[in-house]
Amino acid sequence: MASELLLEILDPDHDAGSELSPVYSAFEGSARLNYLARLADQSAGSLRTSEPQALANSLQSVLLSLQDTAKRSHRLIIDSTVRHSTLSLALATFGRAATDLQTAIPTLDAEALYFSATYSKAGESHHLLERQRSLLVLRNVERLVNVLELPTLLASATTSVPPNYSSALDLNGHVRRLHALYPNSPVIGLVSRQADEAILQLTSDLIATLKYPGLKLATAVRTVSWLRRVLSDLNQVSKASCGAEERALSLLFLRCRVATLDATLGALEPLRKLAEQEMTSKRTVRNTQVWSGGQQTERYLKRYIEIFREQSFLIISTFKSLFLAVGHSDRAQSDDALEPLHLPRSFLSSFTLRLVNMLLETLRIFLPVIKDPAARDSILTQVLYCSNSLGRLGGEFGTLMAEWVGLIKRHRLIARRLDSIIGEYRGVTKSK
């Protein structure tokens, strides 16, 4: 072609010693050929007149394009230049890292084989077992916190005002079930011990309630029912030992009420000392002298009999309601048919006899000090009322007193006199 021939004439050694890239060399050669082909198509006059102007316009256009590109992309160009200057260093660093990795691959492979051989069986690895336990604890941390809070909730239920014993016993039952399911767990064991301490405090509070002087039947029923639940949780009572539970509760109730009775009667100690002083003074009086004392002894005996009547009736009636009702008696006697002396009913009989003996012993000691017939009759009448009160519960003891016959005769005489007076009054009323 003419353009190629013209290029060889103008630049015979344009390919020699070229240091440009093949792509750039090909682009440059193509541009030259295109330009020479365009020149070959023009006349000599056109080349002299219009070509210089066309070259000047092209140069100006290229210059404006370069300026616009530099204005819009100068930051990218600068960044590219900076990064290009560090590219050689980065490539060298990458090469060294690749070499180090290639060197470390055999060591990594050996360690991987060792790990696979060591931890292939999870059940034989102590470290993996500890890790599994730690993860299990982490997943169940909320449940563990709830379990650890059970003793605190139980203590709060027992110390609140008023105490919520039902909730406390429900929480204790839950702790017992957890301990039965996980007997070897240290956490459950700790919670169970703390719950036992709270239940012991609850039991002490319930026993103190049974010792309250003004104990009512409803309060006694609730307290004994809670104590039954406590015994069931502490001893794991079965059906075969329900009778033993009832015996223990009945004895506990009687023991608490006897302690209350003794404490109430003990408050009369100042009057008792005065009565003892009168008894000592009576012994020093000669037979020829008339004894006119006994006022302090009378006060002591009246107050003693009044307290005895109220407390003994309350104790026995409450005991019957708690342990000798239809449901409770059947429960207590279900496995004790061969042990009649161990039944709550026998406990009540022995307890009633003890109370009566205590009253009769006090009367035997102090009643002889009182010589005034009216005062003696007043005290014996009060004893008669006490006997009748206990007689409603099966504890009548009047026949055990030496003065009983004379007392009954006097009361019958008084009753006949009252009947005659009433009859006379009615007759007078009708005659009018």
One Martini backbone bead per residue (centre of mass of N, CA, C, O) as a GRO file, in nm:
protein
  432
    1MET     BB    1   0.102   0.033   0.012
    2ALA     BB    2   0.138   0.373   0.017
    3SER     BB    3   0.160   0.418   0.326
    4GLU     BB    4   0.381   0.209   0.380
    5LEU     BB    5   0.592   0.319   0.185
    6LEU     BB    6   0.602   0.600   0.310
    7LEU     BB    7   0.694   0.501   0.594
    8GLU     BB    8   0.964   0.374   0.499
    9ILE     BB    9   1.080   0.638   0.388
   10LEU     BB   10   1.053   0.816   0.652
   11ASP     BB   11   1.083   0.531   0.857
   12PRO     BB   12   1.293   0.269   0.836
   13ASP     BB   13   1.353   0.239   1.186
   14HIS     BB   14   1.072   0.213   1.373
   15ASP     BB   15   1.126  -0.099   1.502
   16ALA     BB   16   1.387  -0.025   1.631
   17GLY     BB   17   1.426  -0.021   1.971
   18SER     BB   18   1.154  -0.072   2.091
   19GLU     BB   19   0.991  -0.001   2.430
   20LEU     BB   20   0.715  -0.057   2.368
   21SER     BB   21   0.429  -0.180   2.370
   22PRO     BB   22   0.246  -0.371   2.164
   23VAL     BB   23  -0.013  -0.207   2.177
   24TYR     BB   24   0.112   0.073   2.131
   25SER     BB   25   0.256   0.007   1.864
   26ALA     BB   26   0.003  -0.067   1.705
   27PHE     BB   27  -0.142   0.203   1.741
   28GLU     BB   28   0.078   0.381   1.617
   29GLY     BB   29   0.090   0.246   1.338
   30SER     BB   30  -0.206   0.290   1.262
   31ALA     BB   31  -0.201   0.598   1.278
   32ARG     BB   32   0.011   0.648   1.063
   33LEU     BB   33  -0.128   0.508   0.829
   34ASN     BB   34  -0.382   0.681   0.826
   35TYR     BB   35  -0.242   0.951   0.780
   36LEU     BB   36  -0.090   0.875   0.516
   37ALA     BB   37  -0.345   0.801   0.356
   38ARG     BB   38  -0.466   1.087   0.369
   39LEU     BB   39  -0.228   1.229   0.226
   40ALA     BB   40  -0.236   1.062  -0.042
   41ASP     BB   41  -0.531   1.177  -0.123
   42GLN     BB   42  -0.396   1.445  -0.152
   43SER     BB   43  -0.290   1.732  -0.259
   44ALA     BB   44  -0.033   1.948  -0.271
   45GLY     BB   45  -0.195   2.207  -0.209
   46SER     BB   46  -0.347   2.105   0.038
   47LEU     BB   47  -0.095   2.050   0.207
   48ARG     BB   48  -0.006   2.359   0.210
   49THR     BB   49  -0.284   2.492   0.320
   50SER     BB   50  -0.473   2.289   0.519
   51GLU     BB   51  -0.298   2.103   0.703
   52PRO     BB   52  -0.185   2.294   0.919
   53GLN     BB   53  -0.465   2.377   1.028
   54ALA     BB   54  -0.558   2.090   1.110
   55LEU     BB   55  -0.327   2.037   1.309
   56ALA     BB   56  -0.388   2.277   1.494
   57ASN     BB   57  -0.676   2.189   1.572
   58SER     BB   58  -0.601   1.913   1.689
   59LEU     BB   59  -0.411   2.019   1.907
   60GLN     BB   60  -0.622   2.194   2.052
   61SER     BB   61  -0.820   1.964   2.117
   62VAL     BB   62  -0.623   1.787   2.280
   63LEU     BB   63  -0.552   2.001   2.491
   64LEU     BB   64  -0.841   2.038   2.602
   65SER     BB   65  -0.883   1.744   2.683
   66LEU     BB   66  -0.648   1.733   2.886
   67GLN     BB   67  -0.750   1.959   3.071
   68ASP     BB   68  -1.023   1.833   3.141
   69THR     BB   69  -0.911   1.570   3.256
   70ALA     BB   70  -0.732   1.701   3.477
   71LYS     BB   71  -0.969   1.844   3.626
   72ARG     BB   72  -1.150   1.581   3.682
   73SER     BB   73  -0.886   1.349   3.733
   74HIS     BB   74  -0.644   1.429   3.926
   75ARG     BB   75  -0.686   1.252   4.182
   76LEU     BB   76  -0.679   0.976   4.042
   77ILE     BB   77  -0.401   1.013   3.919
   78ILE     BB   78  -0.244   1.053   4.182
   79ASP     BB   79  -0.328   0.791   4.318
   80SER     BB   80  -0.220   0.606   4.097
   81THR     BB   81   0.074   0.696   4.123
   82VAL     BB   82   0.118   0.619   4.417
   83ARG     BB   83   0.036   0.321   4.392
   84HIS     BB   84   0.237   0.251   4.169
   85SER     BB   85   0.492   0.304   4.348
   86THR     BB   86   0.394   0.059   4.566
   87LEU     BB   87   0.359  -0.203   4.399
   88SER     BB   88   0.637  -0.336   4.414
   89LEU     BB   89   0.644  -0.369   4.723
   90ALA     BB   90   0.382  -0.539   4.747
   91LEU     BB   91   0.475  -0.772   4.567
   92ALA     BB   92   0.714  -0.852   4.743
   93THR     BB   93   0.554  -0.911   5.000
   94PHE     BB   94   0.368  -1.124   4.877
   95GLY     BB   95   0.592  -1.320   4.803
   96ARG     BB   96   0.697  -1.374   5.088
   97ALA     BB   97   0.424  -1.475   5.206
   98ALA     BB   98   0.394  -1.712   5.011
   99THR     BB   99   0.652  -1.853   5.102
  100ASP     BB  100   0.575  -1.888   5.400
  101LEU     BB  101   0.319  -2.053   5.346
  102GLN     BB  102   0.459  -2.284   5.199
  103THR     BB  103   0.635  -2.358   5.450
  104ALA     BB  104   0.379  -2.394   5.664
  105ILE     BB  105   0.202  -2.626   5.555
  106PRO     BB  106   0.328  -2.880   5.687
  107THR     BB  107   0.282  -2.791   5.981
  108LEU     BB  108  -0.028  -2.761   5.959
  109ASP     BB  109  -0.080  -3.054   5.880
  110ALA     BB  110   0.034  -3.181   6.140
  111GLU     BB  111  -0.158  -3.036   6.339
  112ALA     BB  112  -0.422  -3.143   6.217
  113LEU     BB  113  -0.360  -3.441   6.271
  114TYR     BB  114  -0.331  -3.414   6.579
  115PHE     BB  115  -0.616  -3.302   6.638
  116SER     BB  116  -0.774  -3.537   6.512
  117ALA     BB  117  -0.650  -3.758   6.701
  118THR     BB  118  -0.724  -3.626   6.980
  119TYR     BB  119  -1.048  -3.512   6.896
  120SER     BB  120  -1.230  -3.750   6.775
  121LYS     BB  121  -1.329  -3.810   7.082
  122ALA     BB  122  -1.529  -3.651   7.306
  123GLY     BB  123  -1.537  -3.860   7.553
  124GLU     BB  124  -1.192  -3.846   7.573
  125SER     BB  125  -1.213  -3.528   7.630
  126HIS     BB  126  -1.167  -3.291   7.866
  127HIS     BB  127  -1.186  -3.022   7.712
  128LEU     BB  128  -1.455  -3.075   7.565
  129LEU     BB  129  -1.624  -3.122   7.816
  130GLU     BB  130  -1.581  -2.842   7.941
  131ARG     BB  131  -1.697  -2.688   7.702
  132GLN     BB  132  -1.979  -2.814   7.710
  133ARG     BB  133  -2.046  -2.720   7.994
  134SER     BB  134  -2.017  -2.418   7.944
  135LEU     BB  135  -2.234  -2.400   7.723
  136LEU     BB  136  -2.465  -2.512   7.895
  137VAL     BB  137  -2.457  -2.288   8.107
  138LEU     BB  138  -2.502  -2.051   7.911
  139ARG     BB  139  -2.787  -2.152   7.805
  140ASN     BB  140  -2.887  -2.191   8.138
  141VAL     BB  141  -2.865  -1.926   8.315
  142GLU     BB  142  -3.161  -1.855   8.382
  143ARG     BB  143  -3.231  -2.117   8.529
  144LEU     BB  144  -3.013  -2.095   8.746
  145VAL     BB  145  -3.113  -1.832   8.867
  146ASN     BB  146  -3.391  -1.938   8.949
  147VAL     BB  147  -3.284  -2.157   9.141
  148LEU     BB  148  -3.109  -1.963   9.328
  149GLU     BB  149  -3.381  -1.794   9.415
  150LEU     BB  150  -3.551  -1.987   9.595
  151PRO     BB  151  -3.452  -1.929   9.889
  152THR     BB  152  -3.526  -1.628   9.884
  153LEU     BB  153  -3.828  -1.667   9.834
  154LEU     BB  154  -3.881  -1.841  10.082
  155ALA     BB  155  -3.788  -1.634  10.295
  156SER     BB  156  -3.987  -1.412  10.210
  157ALA     BB  157  -4.248  -1.575  10.268
  158THR     BB  158  -4.184  -1.613  10.585
  159THR     BB  159  -4.120  -1.281  10.646
  160SER     BB  160  -4.372  -1.176  10.581
  161VAL     BB  161  -4.659  -0.937  10.593
  162PRO     BB  162  -4.797  -1.183  10.597
  163PRO     BB  163  -4.731  -1.500  10.595
  164ASN     BB  164  -4.652  -1.731  10.313
  165TYR     BB  165  -4.671  -2.060  10.361
  166SER     BB  166  -4.776  -2.187  10.101
  167SER     BB  167  -4.555  -2.084   9.909
  168ALA     BB  168  -4.317  -2.199  10.067
  169LEU     BB  169  -4.404  -2.500  10.038
  170ASP     BB  170  -4.406  -2.504   9.731
  171LEU     BB  171  -4.105  -2.437   9.695
  172ASN     BB  172  -4.001  -2.678   9.858
  173GLY     BB  173  -4.122  -2.895   9.674
  174HIS     BB  174  -3.958  -2.813   9.426
  175VAL     BB  175  -3.679  -2.864   9.551
  176ARG     BB  176  -3.724  -3.164   9.608
  177ARG     BB  177  -3.763  -3.251   9.315
  178LEU     BB  178  -3.487  -3.158   9.215
  179HIS     BB  179  -3.322  -3.339   9.411
  180ALA     BB  180  -3.438  -3.608   9.299
  181LEU     BB  181  -3.335  -3.563   9.001
  182TYR     BB  182  -3.048  -3.411   9.127
  183PRO     BB  183  -2.846  -3.548   9.362
  184ASN     BB  184  -2.538  -3.462   9.230
  185SER     BB  185  -2.586  -3.160   9.249
  186PRO     BB  186  -2.439  -2.885   9.386
  187VAL     BB  187  -2.656  -2.670   9.343
  188ILE     BB  188  -2.900  -2.830   9.450
  189GLY     BB  189  -2.775  -2.887   9.726
  190LEU     BB  190  -2.754  -2.592   9.817
  191VAL     BB  191  -3.053  -2.521   9.784
  192SER     BB  192  -3.158  -2.740   9.979
  193ARG     BB  193  -3.016  -2.637  10.235
  194GLN     BB  194  -3.144  -2.355  10.236
  195ALA     BB  195  -3.436  -2.458  10.246
  196ASP     BB  196  -3.411  -2.606  10.518
  197GLU     BB  197  -3.356  -2.355  10.686
  198ALA     BB  198  -3.624  -2.213  10.620
  199ILE     BB  199  -3.809  -2.446  10.726
  200LEU     BB  200  -3.712  -2.438  11.017
  201GLN     BB  201  -3.811  -2.152  11.065
  202LEU     BB  202  -4.105  -2.211  10.995
  203THR     BB  203  -4.147  -2.421  11.218
  204SER     BB  204  -4.092  -2.231  11.454
  205ASP     BB  205  -4.326  -2.040  11.391
  206LEU     BB  206  -4.553  -2.251  11.416
  207ILE     BB  207  -4.496  -2.329  11.709
  208ALA     BB  208  -4.537  -2.042  11.819
  209THR     BB  209  -4.835  -2.034  11.737
  210LEU     BB  210  -4.923  -2.273  11.931
  211LYS     BB  211  -4.829  -2.080  12.190
  212TYR     BB  212  -5.054  -1.898  12.172
  213PRO     BB  213  -5.287  -1.789  12.393
  214GLY     BB  214  -5.510  -1.689  12.153
  215LEU     BB  215  -5.592  -1.950  12.017
  216LYS     BB  216  -5.756  -2.048  11.734
  217LEU     BB  217  -5.907  -2.276  11.543
  218ALA     BB  218  -5.831  -2.172  11.261
  219THR     BB  219  -5.530  -2.136  11.320
  220ALA     BB  220  -5.476  -2.431  11.404
  221VAL     BB  221  -5.555  -2.564  11.138
  222ARG     BB  222  -5.346  -2.423  10.959
  223THR     BB  223  -5.092  -2.498  11.117
  224VAL     BB  224  -5.122  -2.810  11.104
  225SER     BB  225  -5.130  -2.832  10.796
  226TRP     BB  226  -4.843  -2.717  10.756
  227LEU     BB  227  -4.700  -2.933  10.930
  228ARG     BB  228  -4.775  -3.169  10.751
  229ARG     BB  229  -4.615  -3.070  10.505
  230VAL     BB  230  -4.342  -3.063  10.642
  231LEU     BB  231  -4.328  -3.365  10.713
  232SER     BB  232  -4.356  -3.470  10.424
  233ASP     BB  233  -4.089  -3.333  10.321
  234LEU     BB  234  -3.879  -3.437  10.536
  235ASN     BB  235  -3.983  -3.766  10.552
  236GLN     BB  236  -4.140  -3.899  10.328
  237VAL     BB  237  -4.434  -3.978  10.367
  238SER     BB  238  -4.629  -4.252  10.391
  239LYS     BB  239  -4.901  -4.443  10.435
  240ALA     BB  240  -4.762  -4.618  10.669
  241SER     BB  241  -4.685  -4.315  10.833
  242CYS     BB  242  -4.934  -4.137  10.911
  243GLY     BB  243  -4.966  -4.208  11.211
  244ALA     BB  244  -4.694  -4.092  11.303
  245GLU     BB  245  -4.760  -3.805  11.222
  246GLU     BB  246  -5.009  -3.767  11.405
  247ARG     BB  247  -4.865  -3.821  11.670
  248ALA     BB  248  -4.661  -3.593  11.653
  249LEU     BB  249  -4.867  -3.360  11.629
  250SER     BB  250  -5.027  -3.412  11.888
  251LEU     BB  251  -4.788  -3.384  12.082
  252LEU     BB  252  -4.707  -3.100  11.995
  253PHE     BB  253  -4.966  -2.958  12.069
  254LEU     BB  254  -4.972  -3.034  12.371
  255ARG     BB  255  -4.699  -2.914  12.441
  256CYS     BB  256  -4.762  -2.619  12.366
  257ARG     BB  257  -5.017  -2.583  12.549
  258VAL     BB  258  -4.876  -2.648  12.815
  259ALA     BB  259  -4.676  -2.416  12.801
  260THR     BB  260  -4.895  -2.198  12.801
  261LEU     BB  261  -5.030  -2.277  13.068
  262ASP     BB  262  -4.779  -2.245  13.246
  263ALA     BB  263  -4.731  -1.946  13.177
  264THR     BB  264  -5.005  -1.840  13.276
  265LEU     BB  265  -4.981  -1.955  13.568
  266GLY     BB  266  -4.704  -1.813  13.624
  267ALA     BB  267  -4.834  -1.521  13.651
  268LEU     BB  268  -4.940  -1.616  13.959
  269GLU     BB  269  -4.693  -1.607  14.155
  270PRO     BB  270  -4.758  -1.376  14.354
  271LEU     BB  271  -5.019  -1.511  14.465
  272ARG     BB  272  -4.881  -1.771  14.557
  273LYS     BB  273  -4.697  -1.648  14.768
  274LEU     BB  274  -4.924  -1.537  14.944
  275ALA     BB  275  -5.056  -1.814  14.994
  276GLU     BB  276  -4.805  -1.939  15.132
  277GLN     BB  277  -4.797  -1.740  15.363
  278GLU     BB  278  -5.073  -1.819  15.476
  279MET     BB  279  -5.002  -2.114  15.525
  280THR     BB  280  -4.778  -2.053  15.729
  281SER     BB  281  -4.953  -1.891  15.928
  282LYS     BB  282  -5.153  -2.123  15.995
  283ARG     BB  283  -4.939  -2.311  16.130
  284THR     BB  284  -4.875  -2.096  16.368
  285VAL     BB  285  -5.145  -2.136  16.472
  286ARG     BB  286  -5.327  -2.204  16.723
  287ASN     BB  287  -5.584  -2.401  16.818
  288THR     BB  288  -5.728  -2.168  16.997
  289GLN     BB  289  -5.727  -2.016  16.743
  290VAL     BB  290  -5.868  -1.816  16.495
  291TRP     BB  291  -5.894  -1.844  16.152
  292SER     BB  292  -5.910  -1.542  15.917
  293GLY     BB  293  -5.787  -1.614  15.666
  294GLY     BB  294  -5.750  -1.652  15.289
  295GLN     BB  295  -5.773  -1.425  15.071
  296GLN     BB  296  -5.528  -1.484  14.883
  297THR     BB  297  -5.605  -1.774  14.824
  298GLU     BB  298  -5.872  -1.713  14.692
  299ARG     BB  299  -5.763  -1.545  14.461
  300TYR     BB  300  -5.579  -1.760  14.343
  301LEU     BB  301  -5.790  -1.987  14.291
  302LYS     BB  302  -5.982  -1.832  14.110
  303ARG     BB  303  -5.778  -1.763  13.892
  304TYR     BB  304  -5.679  -2.050  13.838
  305ILE     BB  305  -5.955  -2.179  13.757
  306GLU     BB  306  -6.020  -1.990  13.525
  307ILE     BB  307  -5.776  -2.054  13.349
  308PHE     BB  308  -5.811  -2.358  13.342
  309ARG     BB  309  -6.088  -2.370  13.208
  310GLU     BB  310  -6.024  -2.220  12.946
  311GLN     BB  311  -5.769  -2.379  12.847
  312SER     BB  312  -5.870  -2.672  12.863
  313PHE     BB  313  -6.109  -2.643  12.674
  314LEU     BB  314  -5.946  -2.540  12.431
  315ILE     BB  315  -5.753  -2.777  12.399
  316ILE     BB  316  -5.953  -3.017  12.370
  317SER     BB  317  -6.134  -2.908  12.143
  318THR     BB  318  -5.907  -2.863  11.938
  319PHE     BB  319  -5.798  -3.151  11.933
  320LYS     BB  320  -6.055  -3.284  11.828
  321SER     BB  321  -6.073  -3.120  11.562
  322LEU     BB  322  -5.786  -3.213  11.453
  323PHE     BB  323  -5.762  -3.553  11.547
  324LEU     BB  324  -6.092  -3.661  11.602
  325ALA     BB  325  -6.205  -3.660  11.349
  326VAL     BB  326  -6.311  -3.844  11.095
  327GLY     BB  327  -6.062  -3.821  10.901
  328HIS     BB  328  -5.827  -3.828  11.113
  329SER     BB  329  -5.886  -4.094  11.262
  330ASP     BB  330  -5.862  -4.284  11.020
  331ARG     BB  331  -5.572  -4.206  10.947
  332ALA     BB  332  -5.438  -4.282  11.225
  333GLN     BB  333  -5.576  -4.595  11.236
  334SER     BB  334  -5.485  -4.759  10.982
  335ASP     BB  335  -5.177  -4.852  11.125
  336ASP     BB  336  -5.286  -4.878  11.463
  337ALA     BB  337  -5.452  -5.133  11.567
  338LEU     BB  338  -5.201  -5.258  11.754
  339GLU     BB  339  -5.171  -4.940  11.891
  340PRO     BB  340  -5.369  -4.791  12.115
  341LEU     BB  341  -5.154  -4.619  12.294
  342HIS     BB  342  -5.073  -4.436  12.015
  343LEU     BB  343  -5.318  -4.271  12.008
  344PRO     BB  344  -5.468  -3.965  12.028
  345ARG     BB  345  -5.688  -4.054  12.230
  346SER     BB  346  -5.490  -4.147  12.451
  347PHE     BB  347  -5.351  -3.877  12.482
  348LEU     BB  348  -5.601  -3.721  12.579
  349SER     BB  349  -5.657  -3.884  12.833
  350SER     BB  350  -5.385  -3.833  12.971
  351PHE     BB  351  -5.401  -3.524  12.961
  352THR     BB  352  -5.660  -3.486  13.124
  353LEU     BB  353  -5.556  -3.624  13.380
  354ARG     BB  354  -5.327  -3.427  13.427
  355LEU     BB  355  -5.497  -3.173  13.464
  356VAL     BB  356  -5.668  -3.271  13.701
  357ASN     BB  357  -5.431  -3.329  13.893
  358MET     BB  358  -5.329  -3.040  13.900
  359LEU     BB  359  -5.585  -2.918  14.027
  360LEU     BB  360  -5.613  -3.105  14.277
  361GLU     BB  361  -5.337  -3.037  14.398
  362THR     BB  362  -5.394  -2.738  14.444
  363LEU     BB  363  -5.642  -2.782  14.626
  364ARG     BB  364  -5.498  -2.955  14.845
  365ILE     BB  365  -5.305  -2.722  14.934
  366PHE     BB  366  -5.506  -2.447  14.954
  367LEU     BB  367  -5.800  -2.503  15.061
  368PRO     BB  368  -5.746  -2.539  15.379
  369VAL     BB  369  -5.695  -2.230  15.432
  370ILE     BB  370  -5.998  -2.204  15.385
  371LYS     BB  371  -6.266  -2.131  15.632
  372ASP     BB  372  -6.472  -1.994  15.478
  373PRO     BB  373  -6.767  -2.108  15.362
  374ALA     BB  374  -6.829  -1.911  15.131
  375ALA     BB  375  -6.555  -1.932  14.990
  376ARG     BB  376  -6.557  -2.239  14.948
  377ASP     BB  377  -6.820  -2.251  14.784
  378SER     BB  378  -6.723  -2.071  14.556
  379ILE     BB  379  -6.488  -2.250  14.466
  380LEU     BB  380  -6.649  -2.516  14.427
  381THR     BB  381  -6.837  -2.400  14.214
  382GLN     BB  382  -6.614  -2.339  14.012
  383VAL     BB  383  -6.527  -2.636  13.990
  384LEU     BB  384  -6.798  -2.739  13.885
  385TYR     BB  385  -6.793  -2.579  13.621
  386CYS     BB  386  -6.533  -2.704  13.521
  387SER     BB  387  -6.638  -2.995  13.514
  388ASN     BB  388  -6.873  -2.942  13.318
  389SER     BB  389  -6.700  -2.838  13.086
  390LEU     BB  390  -6.531  -3.105  13.055
  391GLY     BB  391  -6.779  -3.297  13.030
  392ARG     BB  392  -6.846  -3.214  12.731
  393LEU     BB  393  -6.545  -3.370  12.660
  394GLY     BB  394  -6.496  -3.616  12.877
  395GLY     BB  395  -6.372  -3.458  13.173
  396GLU     BB  396  -6.511  -3.545  13.428
  397PHE     BB  397  -6.408  -3.479  13.803
  398GLY     BB  398  -6.596  -3.465  14.062
  399THR     BB  399  -6.557  -3.761  14.192
  400LEU     BB  400  -6.250  -3.690  14.294
  401MET     BB  401  -6.383  -3.531  14.519
  402ALA     BB  402  -6.449  -3.503  14.856
  403GLU     BB  403  -6.668  -3.251  14.826
  404TRP     BB  404  -6.888  -3.349  14.625
  405VAL     BB  405  -7.133  -3.441  14.790
  406GLY     BB  406  -7.188  -3.177  14.946
  407LEU     BB  407  -7.211  -2.999  14.694
  408ILE     BB  408  -7.457  -3.140  14.569
  409LYS     BB  409  -7.648  -3.105  14.802
  410ARG     BB  410  -7.648  -2.796  14.807
  411HIS     BB  411  -7.746  -2.759  14.514
  412ARG     BB  412  -8.011  -2.910  14.548
  413LEU     BB  413  -8.123  -2.733  14.773
  414ILE     BB  414  -8.117  -2.474  14.608
  415ALA     BB  415  -8.301  -2.577  14.382
  416ARG     BB  416  -8.552  -2.631  14.561
  417ARG     BB  417  -8.584  -2.345  14.664
  418LEU     BB  418  -8.624  -2.218  14.389
  419ASP     BB  419  -8.873  -2.379  14.311
  420SER     BB  420  -9.051  -2.286  14.550
  421ILE     BB  421  -9.036  -1.984  14.495
  422ILE     BB  422  -9.154  -1.998  14.211
  423GLY     BB  423  -9.420  -2.132  14.292
  424GLU     BB  424  -9.520  -1.910  14.485
  425TYR     BB  425  -9.514  -1.684  14.279
  426ARG     BB  426  -9.720  -1.807  14.083
  427GLY     BB  427  -9.955  -1.830  14.289
  428VAL     BB  428  -9.978  -1.530  14.351
  429THR     BB  429 -10.028  -1.441  14.059
  430LYS     BB  430 -10.293  -1.601  14.012
  431SER     BB  431 -10.465  -1.481  14.255
  432LYS     BB  432 -10.454  -1.188  14.127
   0.00000   0.00000   0.00000
